[in-house]
Coordinates of N, CA and C in Angstrom, one line a residue:
M1 N -34.1 -42.9 3.0 CA -34.4 -43.9 4.2 C -33.1 -44.9 4.7
S2 N -32.3 -45.3 3.8 CA -31.1 -45.8 4.1 C -30.1 -45.1 4.8
V3 N -30.2 -43.6 4.4 CA -29.3 -42.7 4.8 C -29.6 -42.5 6.3
F4 N -30.8 -42.4 6.7 CA -31.1 -42.2 8.0 C -30.7 -43.3 9.0
F5 N -30.8 -44.4 8.3 CA -30.2 -45.7 9.1 C -28.8 -45.8 9.2
A6 N -28.0 -45.0 8.5 CA -26.7 -45.2 8.4 C -26.2 -44.3 9.3
F7 N -27.1 -43.1 9.7 CA -26.4 -42.3 10.6 C -27.2 -42.7 11.9
E8 N -28.1 -43.5 12.1 CA -28.6 -44.0 13.3 C -27.4 -45.2 14.1
K9 N -26.6 -45.7 13.0 CA -25.8 -46.7 13.6 C -24.4 -46.0 14.0
I10 N -24.1 -44.9 13.7 CA -22.9 -44.0 14.4 C -23.0 -43.5 15.6
S11 N -22.1 -43.6 16.5 CA -22.2 -43.4 17.9 C -22.2 -42.2 18.0
V12 N -22.8 -41.5 19.1 CA -22.8 -40.1 19.5 C -21.8 -39.3 19.5
K13 N -20.7 -39.9 20.0 CA -19.0 -39.4 20.1 C -18.6 -39.2 18.6
V14 N -18.8 -40.2 17.7 CA -18.2 -40.0 16.6 C -19.1 -38.8 15.9
M15 N -20.4 -38.6 15.9 CA -21.3 -37.6 15.5 C -20.8 -36.2 15.8
V16 N -20.7 -35.9 17.3 CA -20.1 -35.0 17.9 C -18.8 -34.6 17.3
G17 N -17.7 -35.5 17.2 CA -16.4 -35.1 16.4 C -16.5 -34.6 15.2
L18 N -17.4 -35.2 14.3 CA -17.8 -34.7 13.0 C -18.2 -33.3 13.0
V19 N -19.3 -32.9 13.9 CA -19.9 -31.7 13.9 C -18.9 -30.4 14.4
A20 N -18.1 -31.3 15.3 CA -16.8 -30.3 15.8 C -15.8 -29.8 14.5
F21 N -15.6 -31.0 13.9 CA -14.6 -30.6 12.7 C -15.2 -29.9 11.8
V22 N -16.4 -30.1 11.4 CA -17.1 -29.0 10.5 C -17.0 -27.7 11.1
W23 N -17.5 -27.6 12.1 CA -17.4 -26.1 12.6 C -16.1 -25.6 13.0
S24 N -14.9 -26.4 13.0 CA -13.7 -25.8 13.1 C -13.3 -25.3 11.5
F25 N -13.5 -26.0 10.7 CA -13.4 -25.5 9.2 C -14.1 -24.3 8.8
A26 N -15.3 -24.2 9.5 CA -16.1 -22.9 9.1 C -15.5 -21.9 9.9
V27 N -15.2 -21.7 10.9 CA -14.3 -20.9 11.7 C -13.4 -20.4 11.4
V28 N -12.1 -21.2 10.9 CA -10.7 -21.0 10.0 C -11.2 -20.3 8.9
I29 N -12.4 -20.4 8.0 CA -12.5 -20.0 6.8 C -13.2 -18.6 7.2
L30 N -13.9 -18.4 7.8 CA -14.3 -17.2 8.4 C -13.4 -16.2 8.7
L31 N -12.5 -16.7 9.7 CA -11.1 -15.9 10.1 C -10.3 -15.4 9.1
V32 N -10.3 -16.2 7.9 CA -9.3 -15.9 6.8 C -10.1 -15.1 6.1
V33 N -11.4 -14.9 5.7 CA -12.1 -14.2 4.9 C -11.9 -12.7 5.9
Y34 N -12.1 -13.0 7.2 CA -12.2 -11.5 8.0 C -10.6 -10.8 7.7
V35 N -9.5 -11.5 7.7 CA -8.2 -10.9 7.8 C -8.1 -10.4 6.3
K36 N -8.1 -11.1 5.5 CA -8.1 -10.8 4.0 C -8.7 -9.9 3.5
F37 N -9.8 -9.6 3.7 CA -10.8 -8.8 3.1 C -11.3 -7.7 4.0
I38 N -11.5 -7.6 5.0 CA -12.0 -6.7 6.1 C -10.5 -6.1 6.4
R39 N -9.8 -6.7 7.4 CA -8.7 -5.8 7.9 C -7.8 -5.7 7.1
G40 N -7.7 -6.6 6.0 CA -6.7 -6.2 4.8 C -6.8 -5.1 4.0
N41 N -7.7 -4.3 4.0 CA -7.6 -3.0 3.3 C -7.2 -1.9 3.7
S42 N -6.8 -1.8 5.0 CA -5.9 -0.9 5.6 C -4.8 -0.6 4.9
S43 N -4.2 0.3 4.4 CA -2.8 1.0 4.1 C -1.6 0.9 4.8
Y44 N -2.2 1.4 5.9 CA -1.6 2.2 7.1 C -1.4 1.3 8.3
G45 N -1.3 -0.1 8.0 CA -1.1 -1.0 9.1 C -2.2 -1.2 9.8
N46 N -2.2 -1.7 11.2 CA -3.5 -2.1 11.8 C -3.7 -0.8 12.8
S47 N -3.9 0.2 12.1 CA -3.8 1.5 13.4 C -5.5 1.5 13.3
G48 N -6.3 1.1 12.6 CA -7.9 1.2 12.7 C -8.4 2.4 11.7
F49 N -7.6 3.1 11.3 CA -8.0 4.1 10.3 C -7.9 3.5 8.9
S50 N -8.9 3.7 8.1 CA -9.1 3.3 6.9 C -9.5 4.3 5.8
Y51 N -8.4 4.3 4.9 CA -8.7 5.3 3.6 C -9.6 4.6 2.8
P52 N -10.4 5.2 1.7 CA -11.1 4.7 0.8 C -10.2 3.7 -0.1
K53 N -11.0 2.9 -0.7 CA -9.7 1.9 -1.5 C -9.0 2.4 -2.8
N54 N -9.6 3.4 -3.3 CA -9.1 4.1 -4.5 C -8.0 5.0 -4.1
V55 N -7.7 5.5 -2.8 CA -6.6 6.5 -2.7 C -5.3 6.1 -3.2
E56 N -4.9 4.6 -3.0 CA -3.4 4.2 -3.7 C -3.6 4.5 -5.1
K57 N -4.6 3.9 -5.8 CA -4.5 4.1 -7.4 C -4.5 5.4 -7.7
R58 N -5.2 6.4 -7.0 CA -5.1 8.1 -7.4 C -3.8 8.4 -7.3
R59 N -3.1 7.9 -5.8 CA -1.8 8.5 -5.7 C -0.8 8.3 -6.9
T60 N -0.8 6.9 -7.2 CA 0.3 6.4 -8.4 C -0.1 6.9 -9.7
N61 N -1.3 7.2 -9.9 CA -1.6 7.9 -11.3 C -1.7 9.4 -11.4
S62 N -1.7 10.1 -10.3 CA -1.5 11.3 -10.2 C -0.3 12.3 -10.1
M63 N 0.1 12.9 -11.0 CA 1.4 13.7 -10.5 C 1.1 14.9 -9.6
D64 N -0.2 15.6 -9.5 CA -0.3 16.4 -8.9 C 0.0 16.5 -7.5
S65 N -0.4 15.4 -6.6 CA 0.3 15.2 -5.3 C 2.0 15.3 -5.2
K66 N 2.6 14.7 -6.2 CA 3.8 14.4 -6.1 C 4.4 16.2 -6.5
E67 N 3.8 16.5 -7.4 CA 4.2 18.1 -7.6 C 4.0 18.9 -6.5
M68 N 3.1 18.8 -5.6 CA 2.8 19.4 -4.6 C 3.9 19.2 -3.5
L69 N 4.4 18.0 -3.5 CA 5.3 17.5 -2.5 C 6.8 17.8 -2.5
M70 N 7.1 18.1 -4.0 CA 8.3 18.2 -4.2 C 8.7 19.5 -4.1
P71 N 10.0 20.1 -3.7 CA 10.5 21.5 -3.9 C 10.4 22.0 -5.3
A72 N 10.4 23.2 -5.5 CA 10.3 23.9 -6.7 C 11.4 23.5 -7.6
S73 N 12.4 23.5 -7.1 CA 14.1 23.4 -7.9 C 13.6 22.0 -8.5
S74 N 13.1 20.9 -7.9 CA 13.1 19.6 -8.7 C 12.0 19.4 -9.7
G75 N 11.2 20.4 -9.7 CA 10.2 20.5 -10.9 C 9.1 19.3 -10.7
G76 N 9.1 18.9 -9.3 CA 7.9 18.1 -9.2 C 8.0 16.6 -9.6
S77 N 9.3 16.0 -10.2 CA 9.4 14.6 -10.7 C 10.0 13.9 -9.8
T78 N 9.7 12.7 -9.6 CA 10.8 11.8 -8.8 C 11.5 11.2 -9.2
E79 N 11.6 11.3 -10.6 CA 12.6 10.5 -11.2 C 13.9 11.3 -11.5
E80 N 13.8 12.7 -11.3 CA 14.9 13.4 -11.7 C 15.8 13.2 -10.4
H81 N 17.2 13.5 -10.9 CA 18.2 13.5 -9.8 C 18.7 14.7 -9.2
S82 N 18.7 14.6 -7.9 CA 19.4 16.0 -7.5 C 20.9 15.4 -6.7
G83 N 21.8 15.8 -7.5 CA 23.2 15.4 -6.8 C 23.5 14.0 -7.0
G84 N 23.0 13.4 -7.9 CA 23.2 12.0 -8.1 C 22.0 11.1 -7.3
K85 N 21.2 11.6 -6.6 CA 20.4 11.0 -5.3 C 18.9 10.9 -5.7
L86 N 18.2 10.2 -5.5 CA 16.8 10.4 -5.9 C 16.2 11.2 -4.7
M87 N 15.0 11.8 -5.0 CA 14.4 12.6 -4.1 C 13.8 11.7 -2.8
P88 N 13.5 11.6 -1.7 CA 13.0 10.7 -0.7 C 11.7 10.5 -1.0
A89 N 10.8 9.7 -0.7 CA 9.4 9.3 -1.1 C 8.8 10.2 0.1
P90 N 7.9 10.7 -0.5 CA 6.9 11.8 0.5 C 6.5 10.8 1.7
S91 N 5.9 11.1 2.9 CA 5.7 10.4 3.8 C 4.2 10.2 3.7
E92 N 3.7 9.5 4.6 CA 2.3 9.1 4.9 C 1.3 10.6 5.2
Q93 N 2.0 11.4 6.1 CA 1.5 12.3 6.7 C 1.3 13.6 5.7
Q94 N 2.3 13.4 4.6 CA 2.3 14.6 3.3 C 1.1 14.1 2.8
Y95 N 1.1 12.8 2.1 CA -0.1 12.5 1.4 C -1.4 12.9 2.0
R96 N -1.4 12.7 3.5 CA -3.2 12.8 4.3 C -3.0 14.3 3.9
D97 N -2.0 15.4 4.2 CA -2.1 16.8 3.8 C -2.4 17.1 2.6
V98 N -2.0 16.6 1.5 CA -2.3 16.8 0.2 C -3.8 16.5 0.1
D99 N -4.3 15.4 0.5 CA -5.6 14.8 0.4 C -6.4 15.9 0.9
Q100 N -6.2 16.3 2.3 CA -7.0 17.1 2.7 C -7.1 18.5 2.1
M101 N -5.9 19.1 1.7 CA -5.7 20.2 0.9 C -6.9 20.3 -0.3
R102 N -6.8 19.1 -1.1 CA -7.9 18.9 -2.0 C -9.2 18.7 -1.8
F103 N -9.4 18.3 -0.5 CA -10.7 18.1 -0.3 C -11.2 19.6 0.2
Q104 N -10.6 20.1 0.8 CA -10.9 21.6 1.1 C -11.0 22.7 -0.1
E105 N -10.2 22.2 -1.1 CA -10.4 23.0 -2.4 C -11.6 22.8 -3.1
N106 N -12.1 21.3 -3.1 CA -13.1 20.6 -3.7 C -14.5 21.6 -3.0
I107 N -14.4 21.6 -1.3 CA -15.7 22.1 -1.1 C -15.7 23.5 -1.5
R108 N -14.6 24.4 -1.3 CA -14.5 25.9 -1.6 C -15.2 26.0 -3.2
L109 N -14.8 25.1 -4.3 CA -15.3 25.3 -5.4 C -16.7 25.1 -5.4
K110 N -17.5 23.9 -4.6 CA -18.9 23.4 -4.9 C -19.2 24.8 -4.1
K111 N -18.8 25.5 -2.9 CA -19.6 26.6 -2.5 C -19.7 27.6 -3.4
Q112 N -18.6 27.8 -4.3 CA -18.4 28.9 -5.2 C -19.6 28.7 -6.2
K113 N -19.6 27.5 -6.8 CA -20.4 27.0 -7.8 C -21.9 27.4 -7.3
Y114 N -22.0 26.8 -5.9 CA -23.6 27.0 -5.6 C -24.0 28.5 -5.5
A115 N -23.2 29.3 -5.2 CA -23.4 30.8 -5.1 C -23.7 31.7 -6.2
K116 N -23.0 30.9 -7.2 CA -23.0 31.6 -8.8 C -24.5 31.0 -8.9
C117 N -24.8 30.0 -8.9 CA -26.0 29.2 -9.5 C -27.1 30.1 -8.6
M118 N -27.0 30.4 -7.3 CA -28.0 31.3 -6.8 C -28.2 32.7 -7.2
N119 N -27.0 33.1 -7.5 CA -27.0 34.6 -8.1 C -28.0 34.5 -9.4
E120 N -27.9 33.4 -10.3 CA -28.2 33.4 -11.4 C -29.7 33.6 -11.4
N121 N -30.2 32.5 -10.3 CA -31.5 32.5 -10.3 C -32.2 33.6 -9.4

């Protein structure tokens, strides 16, 4: 009951100011969450194109994509030197091309497995 009387003594201008202050903090917090967690997932800038979150981890842990992108003379290793210089890093388009080739290969293998299963039955 005493809390109600305390709010009753506050003027309307002060009450509106407090509400606006609280709402502004809420908007700032929501904006930070949006930028950090929703927009921040894109590894390719603000292009609007979003890869799955595990693509970066897969790229760093897998030598397959590096071997596919490097010339045959280098053996596929980015650590090897060629004439005293490191091989240039693959571009994002090359990574996308490798991902697309893997995707198509997976589809081909699934179709092959399905056809084999259907032939057995």
